[in-house]
mmCIF file of C-alpha atoms in Angstrom:
data_model
loop_
_atom_site.group_PDB
_atom_site.id
_atom_site.type_symbol
_atom_site.label_atom_id
_atom_site.label_comp_id
_atom_site.label_asym_id
_atom_site.label_seq_id
_atom_site.Cartn_x
_atom_site.Cartn_y
_atom_site.Cartn_z
ATOM 1 C CA MET A 1135 126.532 -74.862 114.310
ATOM 2 C CA ASN A 1136 127.476 -71.242 115.768
ATOM 3 C CA ASP A 1137 130.060 -69.631 116.722
ATOM 4 C CA ILE A 1138 130.968 -68.449 120.519
ATOM 5 C CA LEU A 1139 132.351 -64.728 119.953
ATOM 6 C CA PRO A 1140 134.782 -63.208 122.602
ATOM 7 C CA ALA A 1141 131.862 -60.820 123.636
ATOM 8 C CA GLN A 1142 130.184 -64.667 125.022
ATOM 9 C CA ALA A 1143 133.523 -66.461 125.898
ATOM 10 C CA PRO A 1144 134.040 -65.543 129.456
ATOM 11 C CA VAL A 1145 130.601 -67.058 130.449
ATOM 12 C CA TRP A 1146 131.118 -70.287 128.700
ATOM 13 C CA GLN A 1147 134.847 -69.677 130.272
ATOM 14 C CA ALA A 1148 133.299 -69.391 134.166
ATOM 15 C CA LEU A 1149 131.069 -72.382 133.603
ATOM 16 C CA GLU A 1150 133.732 -74.476 132.519
ATOM 17 C CA GLY A 1151 136.547 -73.303 135.263
ATOM 18 C CA THR A 1152 133.892 -73.702 138.218
ATOM 19 C CA PHE A 1153 132.341 -77.169 136.732
ATOM 20 C CA ARG A 1154 136.651 -77.783 136.623
ATOM 21 C CA ASP A 1155 136.621 -77.005 139.793
ATOM 22 C CA VAL A 1156 133.780 -78.561 141.522
ATOM 23 C CA VAL A 1157 134.772 -81.824 140.300
ATOM 24 C CA THR A 1158 138.153 -81.771 140.881
ATOM 25 C CA GLU A 1159 137.638 -81.062 144.641
ATOM 26 C CA TYR A 1160 135.019 -84.668 144.801
ATOM 27 C CA GLY A 1161 138.497 -86.519 143.211
ATOM 28 C CA TYR A 1162 138.013 -86.633 139.191
ATOM 29 C CA ARG A 1163 139.769 -86.779 136.787
ATOM 30 C CA GLU A 1164 140.287 -85.623 133.108
ATOM 31 C CA LEU A 1165 139.784 -88.234 130.783
ATOM 32 C CA ARG A 1166 140.360 -86.488 127.048
ATOM 33 C CA ILE A 1167 138.321 -88.534 123.832
ATOM 34 C CA PRO A 1168 138.482 -89.052 120.511
ATOM 35 C CA ILE A 1169 135.743 -86.655 118.415
ATOM 36 C CA LEU A 1170 135.640 -89.538 115.975
ATOM 37 C CA GLU A 1171 134.884 -93.047 117.256
ATOM 38 C CA PHE A 1172 133.534 -96.297 114.972
ATOM 39 C CA THR A 1173 130.774 -96.393 114.011
ATOM 40 C CA GLU A 1174 129.221 -99.615 115.772
ATOM 41 C CA LEU A 1175 130.811 -98.378 119.785
ATOM 42 C CA PHE A 1176 128.019 -95.978 119.292
ATOM 43 C CA ALA A 1177 125.439 -99.017 117.871
ATOM 44 C CA ARG A 1178 126.411 -100.859 120.335
ATOM 45 C CA SER A 1179 126.255 -98.914 123.468
ATOM 46 C CA ILE A 1180 123.467 -96.674 122.770
ATOM 47 C CA GLY A 1181 121.434 -98.476 120.862
ATOM 48 C CA GLU A 1182 120.195 -99.592 117.195
ATOM 49 C CA VAL A 1183 116.679 -98.292 117.752
ATOM 50 C CA THR A 1184 117.092 -94.577 118.525
ATOM 51 C CA ASP A 1185 116.930 -91.297 117.922
ATOM 52 C CA ILE A 1186 120.577 -90.214 118.008
ATOM 53 C CA VAL A 1187 121.507 -93.899 115.932
ATOM 54 C CA GLU A 1188 118.906 -93.735 113.489
ATOM 55 C CA LYS A 1189 118.680 -89.904 112.591
ATOM 56 C CA GLU A 1190 121.396 -87.734 114.520
ATOM 57 C CA MET A 1191 124.791 -88.925 114.346
ATOM 58 C CA TYR A 1192 127.060 -87.974 111.519
ATOM 59 C CA THR A 1193 128.447 -90.825 110.307
ATOM 60 C CA PHE A 1194 130.811 -91.764 106.788
ATOM 61 C CA LEU A 1195 132.908 -93.913 105.482
ATOM 62 C CA ASP A 1196 136.764 -93.259 105.495
ATOM 63 C CA ARG A 1197 139.236 -94.138 103.118
ATOM 64 C CA ASN A 1198 139.679 -97.285 104.434
ATOM 65 C CA GLY A 1199 135.495 -98.090 103.937
ATOM 66 C CA GLU A 1200 135.661 -98.060 107.494
ATOM 67 C CA SER A 1201 132.321 -96.344 109.146
ATOM 68 C CA LEU A 1202 133.203 -93.669 111.821
ATOM 69 C CA SER A 1203 130.896 -91.193 113.739
ATOM 70 C CA LEU A 1204 131.298 -87.590 115.320
ATOM 71 C CA ARG A 1205 130.535 -89.001 118.477
ATOM 72 C CA PRO A 1206 127.241 -88.030 119.942
ATOM 73 C CA GLU A 1207 127.573 -88.360 123.253
ATOM 74 C CA GLY A 1208 131.024 -88.651 125.736
ATOM 75 C CA THR A 1209 129.985 -92.077 127.373
ATOM 76 C CA ALA A 1210 130.682 -94.795 125.344
ATOM 77 C CA GLY A 1211 133.971 -93.038 124.481
ATOM 78 C CA CYS A 1212 135.031 -92.803 127.800
ATOM 79 C CA VAL A 1213 133.728 -96.573 128.835
ATOM 80 C CA ARG A 1214 136.049 -97.583 125.476
ATOM 81 C CA SER A 1215 138.958 -95.823 126.220
ATOM 82 C CA CYS A 1216 138.884 -97.121 129.641
ATOM 83 C CA VAL A 1217 138.272 -100.787 128.632
ATOM 84 C CA GLU A 1218 141.688 -100.621 125.944
ATOM 85 C CA ASN A 1219 143.378 -98.862 128.726
ATOM 86 C CA GLY A 1220 143.548 -101.094 131.566
ATOM 87 C CA LEU A 1221 141.657 -98.337 133.739
ATOM 88 C CA LEU A 1222 139.152 -100.591 135.128
ATOM 89 C CA HIS A 1223 140.221 -103.852 136.615
ATOM 90 C CA ASN A 1224 140.254 -104.036 140.156
ATOM 91 C CA GLN A 1225 140.060 -100.368 140.284
ATOM 92 C CA THR A 1226 137.940 -97.810 140.599
ATOM 93 C CA GLN A 1227 137.629 -94.596 138.155
ATOM 94 C CA ARG A 1228 136.328 -91.104 138.830
ATOM 95 C CA ILE A 1229 136.971 -89.820 135.791
ATOM 96 C CA TRP A 1230 135.205 -85.858 133.908
ATOM 97 C CA TYR A 1231 135.672 -85.262 130.259
ATOM 98 C CA SER A 1232 134.496 -82.241 128.630
ATOM 99 C CA GLY A 1233 134.185 -80.777 124.344
ATOM 100 C CA PRO A 1234 132.292 -80.977 121.439
ATOM 101 C CA MET A 1235 129.158 -83.627 120.454
ATOM 102 C CA PHE A 1236 127.483 -83.986 116.915
ATOM 103 C CA ARG A 1237 124.029 -84.464 116.487
ATOM 104 C CA TYR A 1238 121.870 -83.682 113.406
ATOM 105 C CA GLU A 1239 118.640 -82.176 115.234
ATOM 106 C CA ARG A 1240 116.545 -79.761 114.429
ATOM 107 C CA PRO A 1241 118.072 -76.413 116.386
ATOM 108 C CA GLN A 1242 116.273 -74.472 118.994
ATOM 109 C CA LYS A 1243 116.849 -72.522 122.148
ATOM 110 C CA GLY A 1244 120.441 -73.652 123.895
ATOM 111 C CA ARG A 1245 120.279 -76.552 121.562
ATOM 112 C CA TYR A 1246 122.472 -76.979 117.693
ATOM 113 C CA ARG A 1247 123.790 -79.529 115.806
ATOM 114 C CA GLN A 1248 127.704 -79.295 117.395
ATOM 115 C CA PHE A 1249 126.667 -78.504 120.768
ATOM 116 C CA TYR A 1250 129.320 -78.754 123.775
ATOM 117 C CA GLN A 1251 128.820 -81.674 127.553
ATOM 118 C CA VAL A 1252 130.886 -80.958 130.051
ATOM 119 C CA GLY A 1253 130.304 -84.904 132.160
ATOM 120 C CA ALA A 1254 131.857 -87.623 134.520
ATOM 121 C CA GLU A 1255 131.477 -90.790 134.775
ATOM 122 C CA ALA A 1256 132.088 -93.239 137.774
ATOM 123 C CA TYR A 1257 133.313 -96.764 137.391
ATOM 124 C CA GLY A 1258 134.150 -100.173 140.004
ATOM 125 C CA MET A 1259 131.095 -98.828 142.606
ATOM 126 C CA ALA A 1260 127.637 -100.289 143.140
ATOM 127 C CA GLY A 1261 126.621 -98.582 146.042
ATOM 128 C CA PRO A 1262 123.757 -95.573 145.834
ATOM 129 C CA ASP A 1263 126.411 -93.951 147.396
ATOM 130 C CA ILE A 1264 128.304 -93.036 144.172
ATOM 131 C CA ASP A 1265 124.318 -92.291 142.664
ATOM 132 C CA ALA A 1266 124.207 -89.243 145.916
ATOM 133 C CA GLU A 1267 127.740 -87.970 145.343
ATOM 134 C CA MET A 1268 127.331 -87.143 141.711
ATOM 135 C CA ILE A 1269 123.409 -85.505 142.542
ATOM 136 C CA LEU A 1270 125.125 -84.099 145.436
ATOM 137 C CA LEU A 1271 127.828 -82.613 142.997
ATOM 138 C CA THR A 1272 125.953 -81.407 140.284
ATOM 139 C CA ALA A 1273 123.805 -79.494 143.176
ATOM 140 C CA ARG A 1274 127.191 -78.132 144.565
ATOM 141 C CA LEU A 1275 127.679 -77.351 140.896
ATOM 142 C CA TRP A 1276 124.238 -75.123 140.306
ATOM 143 C CA ARG A 1277 125.023 -73.770 144.376
ATOM 144 C CA ARG A 1278 128.997 -72.034 142.706
ATOM 145 C CA LEU A 1279 127.416 -71.260 139.940
ATOM 146 C CA GLY A 1280 124.423 -68.887 141.433
ATOM 147 C CA LEU A 1281 121.767 -71.433 139.067
ATOM 148 C CA GLU A 1282 118.241 -71.393 139.932
ATOM 149 C CA GLY A 1283 115.468 -72.508 138.784
ATOM 150 C CA VAL A 1284 116.252 -75.906 138.398
ATOM 151 C CA THR A 1285 114.235 -79.510 139.592
ATOM 152 C CA LEU A 1286 116.324 -82.729 140.032
ATOM 153 C CA GLN A 1287 113.599 -85.256 138.633
ATOM 154 C CA LEU A 1288 114.245 -88.978 140.003
ATOM 155 C CA ASN A 1289 113.188 -92.482 138.634
ATOM 156 C CA SER A 1290 114.616 -95.752 138.631
ATOM 157 C CA LEU A 1291 115.023 -98.033 135.890
ATOM 158 C CA GLY A 1292 115.848 -101.705 137.349
ATOM 159 C CA SER A 1293 117.151 -104.755 136.689
ATOM 160 C CA SER A 1294 117.829 -106.236 133.474
ATOM 161 C CA GLU A 1295 115.108 -108.912 134.508
ATOM 162 C CA ALA A 1296 112.839 -106.238 135.906
ATOM 163 C CA ARG A 1297 112.216 -104.353 132.799
ATOM 164 C CA ALA A 1298 112.515 -107.686 131.230
ATOM 165 C CA ALA A 1299 108.420 -107.973 132.937
ATOM 166 C CA TYR A 1300 107.777 -104.324 132.652
ATOM 167 C CA ARG A 1301 108.734 -104.308 129.144
ATOM 168 C CA ASN A 1302 105.676 -107.612 128.528
ATOM 169 C CA GLN A 1303 103.719 -105.324 130.287
ATOM 170 C CA LEU A 1304 104.222 -102.409 128.530
ATOM 171 C CA VAL A 1305 104.366 -104.229 125.174
ATOM 172 C CA GLY A 1306 100.724 -105.699 125.985
ATOM 173 C CA TYR A 1307 99.465 -102.147 127.395
ATOM 174 C CA PHE A 1308 100.480 -100.141 123.962
ATOM 175 C CA ARG A 1309 99.431 -103.029 121.836
ATOM 176 C CA ALA A 1310 95.800 -102.607 123.091
ATOM 177 C CA HIS A 1311 96.092 -99.066 122.006
ATOM 178 C CA TYR A 1312 97.803 -99.840 118.652
ATOM 179 C CA ASP A 1313 95.624 -97.703 116.885
ATOM 180 C CA ALA A 1314 96.852 -94.588 119.257
ATOM 181 C CA LEU A 1315 100.612 -94.773 118.468
ATOM 182 C CA ASP A 1316 102.335 -92.479 116.189
ATOM 183 C CA GLU A 1317 104.718 -94.000 113.031
ATOM 184 C CA ASP A 1318 107.760 -93.499 115.778
ATOM 185 C CA SER A 1319 106.090 -95.480 118.549
ATOM 186 C CA ARG A 1320 104.547 -98.091 116.488
ATOM 187 C CA ARG A 1321 108.594 -99.122 115.154
ATOM 188 C CA ARG A 1322 109.477 -98.927 118.936
ATOM 189 C CA LEU A 1323 107.063 -101.431 120.134
ATOM 190 C CA ASP A 1324 108.397 -104.439 119.222
ATOM 191 C CA SER A 1325 112.601 -103.134 119.719
ATOM 192 C CA ASN A 1326 112.333 -100.990 122.999
ATOM 193 C CA PRO A 1327 108.747 -99.856 124.080
ATOM 194 C CA LEU A 1328 110.891 -98.137 127.089
ATOM 195 C CA ARG A 1329 111.339 -95.208 124.682
ATOM 196 C CA ILE A 1330 107.795 -94.920 123.780
ATOM 197 C CA LEU A 1331 107.307 -93.723 127.692
ATOM 198 C CA ASP A 1332 110.127 -90.724 126.719
ATOM 199 C CA THR A 1333 107.780 -89.400 123.026
ATOM 200 C CA LYS A 1334 107.548 -86.053 122.562
ATOM 201 C CA ASN A 1335 104.212 -86.122 121.152
ATOM 202 C CA PRO A 1336 101.549 -84.350 122.507
ATOM 203 C CA GLN A 1337 98.280 -86.599 121.381
ATOM 204 C CA MET A 1338 100.145 -89.414 123.112
ATOM 205 C CA ALA A 1339 100.536 -88.243 126.354
ATOM 206 C CA ASP A 1340 97.202 -89.279 127.921
ATOM 207 C CA LEU A 1341 97.683 -92.977 127.036
ATOM 208 C CA VAL A 1342 101.814 -92.640 128.071
ATOM 209 C CA ALA A 1343 99.913 -91.818 131.293
ATOM 210 C CA ARG A 1344 97.698 -94.583 131.790
ATOM 211 C CA ALA A 1345 100.550 -96.773 130.970
ATOM 212 C CA PRO A 1346 102.000 -99.483 134.219
ATOM 213 C CA VAL A 1347 104.889 -97.461 136.194
ATOM 214 C CA LEU A 1348 107.791 -99.242 136.262
ATOM 215 C CA LEU A 1349 108.292 -98.205 140.216
ATOM 216 C CA ASP A 1350 105.286 -100.996 140.591
ATOM 217 C CA HIS A 1351 107.540 -103.001 138.659
ATOM 218 C CA LEU A 1352 110.945 -103.119 140.687
ATOM 219 C CA ASP A 1353 113.008 -106.076 141.650
ATOM 220 C CA VAL A 1354 114.336 -106.197 145.304
ATOM 221 C CA GLU A 1355 117.690 -105.595 145.163
ATOM 222 C CA SER A 1356 117.057 -102.583 143.217
ATOM 223 C CA GLU A 1357 114.147 -101.178 145.339
ATOM 224 C CA ARG A 1358 116.246 -101.111 147.798
ATOM 225 C CA HIS A 1359 118.846 -99.294 146.019
ATOM 226 C CA PHE A 1360 116.121 -96.530 145.001
ATOM 227 C CA GLU A 1361 115.067 -96.078 148.502
ATOM 228 C CA ARG A 1362 118.285 -95.729 149.911
ATOM 229 C CA LEU A 1363 119.258 -93.045 147.425
ATOM 230 C CA LYS A 1364 116.277 -91.591 148.506
ATOM 231 C CA GLU A 1365 116.754 -91.552 151.850
ATOM 232 C CA MET A 1366 120.792 -90.510 151.274
ATOM 233 C CA LEU A 1367 119.676 -87.004 149.177
ATOM 234 C CA SER A 1368 116.983 -86.068 151.918
ATOM 235 C CA SER A 1369 119.483 -86.162 154.361
ATOM 236 C CA ALA A 1370 121.510 -84.189 151.911
ATOM 237 C CA GLY A 1371 119.259 -81.570 151.959
ATOM 238 C CA ILE A 1372 118.509 -81.954 148.230
ATOM 239 C CA GLU A 1373 114.912 -81.519 147.089
ATOM 240 C CA PHE A 1374 113.225 -84.246 143.995
ATOM 241 C CA GLU A 1375 110.911 -84.790 142.468
ATOM 242 C CA LEU A 1376 110.005 -88.717 141.722
ATOM 243 C CA ASN A 1377 109.614 -88.914 137.603
ATOM 244 C CA PRO A 1378 108.290 -92.197 136.719
ATOM 245 C CA ARG A 1379 107.827 -91.999 132.782
ATOM 246 C CA LEU A 1380 111.716 -90.624 133.232
ATOM 247 C CA VAL A 1381 113.830 -92.878 131.051
ATOM 248 C CA ARG A 1382 116.289 -90.949 129.569
ATOM 249 C CA GLY A 1383 116.806 -91.451 125.449
ATOM 250 C CA LEU A 1384 119.970 -93.784 125.694
ATOM 251 C CA ASP A 1385 119.427 -97.796 125.740
ATOM 252 C CA TYR A 1386 122.563 -98.043 127.909
ATOM 253 C CA TYR A 1387 120.442 -97.080 131.376
ATOM 254 C CA SER A 1388 119.865 -99.304 134.773
ATOM 255 C CA ARG A 1389 118.777 -98.450 138.080
ATOM 256 C CA THR A 1390 118.910 -94.963 139.080
ATOM 257 C CA VAL A 1391 118.242 -92.474 136.243
ATOM 258 C CA PHE A 1392 118.303 -88.236 137.132
ATOM 259 C CA GLU A 1393 117.740 -85.179 135.876
ATOM 260 C CA TRP A 1394 117.951 -81.665 136.405
ATOM 261 C CA VAL A 1395 115.252 -79.719 134.498
ATOM 262 C CA THR A 1396 114.650 -76.206 133.842
ATOM 263 C CA ASP A 1397 110.860 -74.136 132.308
ATOM 264 C CA ARG A 1398 113.219 -71.286 130.843
ATOM 265 C CA LEU A 1399 114.491 -72.792 128.310
ATOM 266 C CA GLY A 1400 110.897 -73.690 125.748
ATOM 267 C CA ALA A 1401 110.437 -77.340 125.433
ATOM 268 C CA GLN A 1402 113.620 -79.314 125.982
ATOM 269 C CA GLY A 1403 114.344 -78.538 129.316
ATOM 270 C CA THR A 1404 116.999 -80.516 130.373
ATOM 271 C CA VAL A 1405 120.386 -79.508 131.198
ATOM 272 C CA CYS A 1406 121.764 -82.184 132.941
ATOM 273 C CA GLY A 1407 121.332 -85.873 133.098
ATOM 274 C CA GLY A 1408 122.069 -88.880 133.743
ATOM 275 C CA GLY A 1409 122.167 -92.437 135.777
ATOM 276 C CA ARG A 1410 123.581 -95.957 135.944
ATOM 277 C CA TYR A 1411 124.857 -97.986 133.432
ATOM 278 C CA ASP A 1412 125.747 -101.017 135.189
ATOM 279 C CA ALA A 1413 126.435 -103.458 131.966
ATOM 280 C CA LEU A 1414 128.151 -100.955 129.089
ATOM 281 C CA VAL A 1415 131.079 -101.981 130.623
ATOM 282 C CA GLU A 1416 130.720 -105.529 129.121
ATOM 283 C CA GLN A 1417 128.675 -104.923 126.704
ATOM 284 C CA ILE A 1418 132.057 -102.675 125.363
ATOM 285 C CA GLY A 1419 134.065 -105.586 125.987
ATOM 286 C CA GLY A 1420 135.477 -105.494 129.251
ATOM 287 C CA ARG A 1421 134.753 -107.443 132.590
ATOM 288 C CA PRO A 1422 131.909 -106.660 134.201
ATOM 289 C CA SER A 1423 132.158 -103.143 136.190
ATOM 290 C CA PRO A 1424 129.282 -100.960 137.775
ATOM 291 C CA ALA A 1425 128.886 -97.565 136.110
ATOM 292 C CA ILE A 1426 127.013 -94.094 136.642
ATOM 293 C CA GLY A 1427 128.101 -90.770 134.924
ATOM 294 C CA PHE A 1428 126.040 -87.798 133.809
ATOM 295 C CA ALA A 1429 126.569 -84.953 130.970
ATOM 296 C CA MET A 1430 125.498 -81.592 130.555
ATOM 297 C CA GLY A 1431 124.751 -78.637 127.845
ATOM 298 C CA VAL A 1432 127.065 -76.304 128.494
ATOM 299 C CA GLU A 1433 124.814 -73.746 125.458
ATOM 300 C CA ARG A 1434 121.335 -74.817 127.781
ATOM 301 C CA LEU A 1435 123.954 -73.777 131.038
ATOM 302 C CA VAL A 1436 125.054 -70.565 129.589
ATOM 303 C CA ALA A 1437 122.032 -69.559 128.281
ATOM 304 C CA LEU A 1438 120.407 -70.184 131.454
ATOM 305 C CA LEU A 1439 122.642 -67.719 132.966
ATOM 306 C CA GLN A 1440 122.837 -65.232 131.153
ATOM 307 C CA ASP A 1441 119.169 -64.805 131.756
ATOM 308 C CA GLN A 1442 119.972 -64.450 135.334
ATOM 309 C CA GLY A 1443 122.028 -61.425 134.530
ATOM 310 C CA TYR A 1444 125.318 -64.040 135.224
ATOM 311 C CA GLN A 1445 128.493 -61.868 133.276
ATOM 312 C CA GLY A 1446 131.262 -65.105 133.681
ATOM 313 C CA LEU A 1447 134.706 -63.986 133.716
ATOM 314 C CA ASP A 1448 135.929 -60.253 133.816
ATOM 315 C CA ASP A 1449 138.292 -60.675 130.751
ATOM 316 C CA ARG A 1450 139.062 -56.706 131.039
ATOM 317 C CA PRO A 1451 142.517 -55.795 130.716
ATOM 318 C CA TRP A 1452 143.495 -53.837 133.929
ATOM 319 C CA LEU A 1453 146.616 -51.924 131.917
ATOM 320 C CA PHE A 1454 147.132 -50.387 128.325
ATOM 321 C CA LEU A 1455 150.082 -49.340 127.165
ATOM 322 C CA ALA A 1456 150.237 -46.567 125.082
ATOM 323 C CA THR A 1457 153.348 -45.640 122.995
ATOM 324 C CA ALA A 1458 154.262 -43.070 120.414
ATOM 325 C CA GLY A 1459 157.773 -42.734 118.762
ATOM 326 C CA THR A 1460 160.394 -45.376 117.534
ATOM 327 C CA ALA A 1461 162.825 -45.140 120.753
ATOM 328 C CA ALA A 1462 159.144 -45.429 122.688
ATOM 329 C CA GLU A 1463 157.660 -48.734 120.988
ATOM 330 C CA LEU A 1464 161.138 -50.352 121.970
ATOM 331 C CA ALA A 1465 161.068 -49.127 125.185
ATOM 332 C CA GLY A 1466 157.710 -49.544 125.985
ATOM 333 C CA LEU A 1467 158.116 -53.495 124.674
ATOM 334 C CA ARG A 1468 160.776 -54.270 127.279
ATOM 335 C CA THR A 1469 158.627 -52.372 129.893
ATOM 336 C CA ALA A 1470 155.535 -54.448 129.281
ATOM 337 C CA GLU A 1471 157.729 -57.540 129.041
ATOM 338 C CA ARG A 1472 159.060 -56.917 132.634
ATOM 339 C CA LEU A 1473 155.480 -56.164 134.023
ATOM 340 C CA ARG A 1474 154.453 -59.195 132.520
ATOM 341 C CA ASP A 1475 157.810 -60.670 134.907
ATOM 342 C CA ARG A 1476 157.367 -59.661 137.781
ATOM 343 C CA PHE A 1477 153.262 -60.045 137.967
ATOM 344 C CA PRO A 1478 152.304 -63.485 136.525
ATOM 345 C CA GLY A 1479 148.993 -63.174 134.994
ATOM 346 C CA LEU A 1480 148.771 -59.799 134.468
ATOM 347 C CA ARG A 1481 146.391 -58.073 131.866
ATOM 348 C CA LEU A 1482 148.234 -55.698 130.183
ATOM 349 C CA LEU A 1483 146.965 -54.870 126.811
ATOM 350 C CA THR A 1484 149.677 -52.678 124.070
ATOM 351 C CA ASN A 1485 148.679 -50.261 121.615
ATOM 352 C CA CYS A 1486 149.994 -52.362 118.731
ATOM 353 C CA SER A 1487 148.017 -49.915 116.032
ATOM 354 C CA GLY A 1488 149.879 -46.248 116.041
ATOM 355 C CA GLY A 1489 148.420 -42.943 115.914
ATOM 356 C CA SER A 1490 148.598 -40.713 118.344
ATOM 357 C CA PHE A 1491 147.931 -40.137 122.638
ATOM 358 C CA LYS A 1492 144.803 -39.211 121.758
ATOM 359 C CA SER A 1493 143.441 -41.676 120.181
ATOM 360 C CA GLN A 1494 145.554 -44.060 121.620
ATOM 361 C CA LEU A 1495 143.966 -42.717 124.900
ATOM 362 C CA LYS A 1496 140.379 -43.540 123.541
ATOM 363 C CA ARG A 1497 141.104 -47.486 122.894
ATOM 364 C CA ALA A 1498 142.290 -47.753 126.022
ATOM 365 C CA ASP A 1499 139.032 -46.122 127.499
ATOM 366 C CA ARG A 1500 137.373 -48.358 125.129
ATOM 367 C CA SER A 1501 139.128 -51.448 126.670
ATOM 368 C CA GLY A 1502 137.975 -51.265 129.845
ATOM 369 C CA ALA A 1503 141.722 -51.022 131.270
ATOM 370 C CA GLY A 1504 141.819 -49.415 134.764
ATOM 371 C CA ILE A 1505 145.103 -47.584 134.264
ATOM 372 C CA ALA A 1506 146.881 -45.943 131.009
ATOM 373 C CA LEU A 1507 150.925 -46.578 131.045
ATOM 374 C CA ILE A 1508 152.304 -43.946 128.658
ATOM 375 C CA ILE A 1509 155.299 -43.721 127.140
ATOM 376 C CA GLY A 1510 156.786 -40.868 124.858
ATOM 377 C CA GLU A 1511 160.028 -39.822 123.138
ATOM 378 C CA GLN A 1512 160.668 -38.084 126.227
ATOM 379 C CA GLU A 1513 160.137 -41.252 128.848
ATOM 380 C CA ALA A 1514 162.265 -43.271 126.478
ATOM 381 C CA VAL A 1515 164.750 -40.644 126.941
ATOM 382 C CA GLU A 1516 164.613 -40.993 130.781
ATOM 383 C CA GLY A 1517 163.569 -44.154 131.280
ATOM 384 C CA THR A 1518 160.145 -43.184 132.477
ATOM 385 C CA VAL A 1519 156.791 -44.535 132.645
ATOM 386 C CA THR A 1520 153.026 -41.855 132.888
ATOM 387 C CA VAL A 1521 150.900 -43.440 134.741
ATOM 388 C CA LYS A 1522 147.224 -42.089 133.889
ATOM 389 C CA PRO A 1523 144.325 -43.504 136.084
ATOM 390 C CA LEU A 1524 141.452 -43.799 133.629
ATOM 391 C CA ARG A 1525 138.677 -45.458 136.437
ATOM 392 C CA GLY A 1526 137.294 -43.720 138.922
ATOM 393 C CA THR A 1527 140.116 -40.638 141.232
ATOM 394 C CA GLY A 1528 143.552 -40.179 140.825
ATOM 395 C CA GLU A 1529 146.634 -38.441 139.896
ATOM 396 C CA GLN A 1530 148.337 -39.009 136.692
ATOM 397 C CA ARG A 1531 152.425 -39.066 137.307
ATOM 398 C CA THR A 1532 155.558 -40.099 135.885
ATOM 399 C CA LEU A 1533 157.878 -42.388 137.538
ATOM 400 C CA PRO A 1534 160.964 -43.946 137.328
ATOM 401 C CA GLU A 1535 160.290 -47.611 135.552
ATOM 402 C CA MET A 1536 160.591 -49.478 138.787
ATOM 403 C CA GLU A 1537 158.849 -46.744 140.954
ATOM 404 C CA ALA A 1538 156.064 -47.315 138.395
ATOM 405 C CA ALA A 1539 155.815 -51.070 139.148
ATOM 406 C CA ASP A 1540 156.051 -50.907 142.421
ATOM 407 C CA PHE A 1541 153.090 -48.016 142.099
ATOM 408 C CA LEU A 1542 151.315 -50.674 140.026
ATOM 409 C CA ALA A 1543 151.847 -53.425 142.899
ATOM 410 C CA ASP A 1544 149.459 -51.392 145.540
ATOM 411 C CA HIS A 1545 147.206 -50.531 142.954
ATOM 412 C CA LEU A 1546 146.333 -53.481 140.396
#
């Protein structure tokens, strides 16, 4: 777990703000969900035979002896909230969320045990058009951020019936090569054989590459859904790669799954992933409702943006107020507040730590402010402000407070 320092925060703020702007433009509304949920929620939704539930969740008993877990992802909590609050009955919903998630896993570049995600979910829409919208939304976010070096991968997991038939073929194939399976894959062979396709063990790469392909076993409806989605994306100018081994790490996915990947962050290359989970709402206790969502790791996107020289928001002050003397300090506080009243959003940094004007102006320069406002004893008596440009050209001048404000209106 790590700190996000003030020098790093501008990139985070720019990314989160841009994400909020884009999803809002598409009609998504924010849902804020708890960090803690009952452990059973994640076991039922994510799947008991997953690395997240088996190895990575922070789980503990509360004082009533009930098992709680820090949320490892956002979808289960969003579905639970929508079901409990009646948001899915005979209606569609588009929501987004953000915040910290928690998994006990090996830290690496862009991945920590407390990590941040932003994501979006859509409920009540069964067609491929909402799948396309989700992908187009993420593509627009990359363009808005100027993010380069990410590639879209697509797959379809089909219906539960198609996956059951495919599962039987897959189990037969892996049983025939049982000696080549690692311990995790042997354990998953009966409980969740599709997860074997997601193995990160390089010694099993050839074996997995030769396994039956799910796309060859799709049901008719899923195949039509997937073909229409590909047609929509191609029509919108979105390039993609088909990846028949893409299964995602969570059990609740069905039909469309997708990932935006990069080769610039080491082995863990996914920066955004999602797909359909049409059975999850009913599984968690709601009435059946089609659903799709995605999530993206903020740390990984920040790392990519910084590698490309992205600076984020400029959070430097515009003005620095220097005062010296008791009367000047009082006058300075009044002046600062009147300026903030007149110019909403004004970035004005007051000295607040004493010192000579020389030392204060050094602080002003280090702050990055473009203009210093100086109020000494004489200015306090006369009701004036000395305006000193700190960047570029311009002359220092002493003006009555109102004229100084008018001057700043033209130079901020």
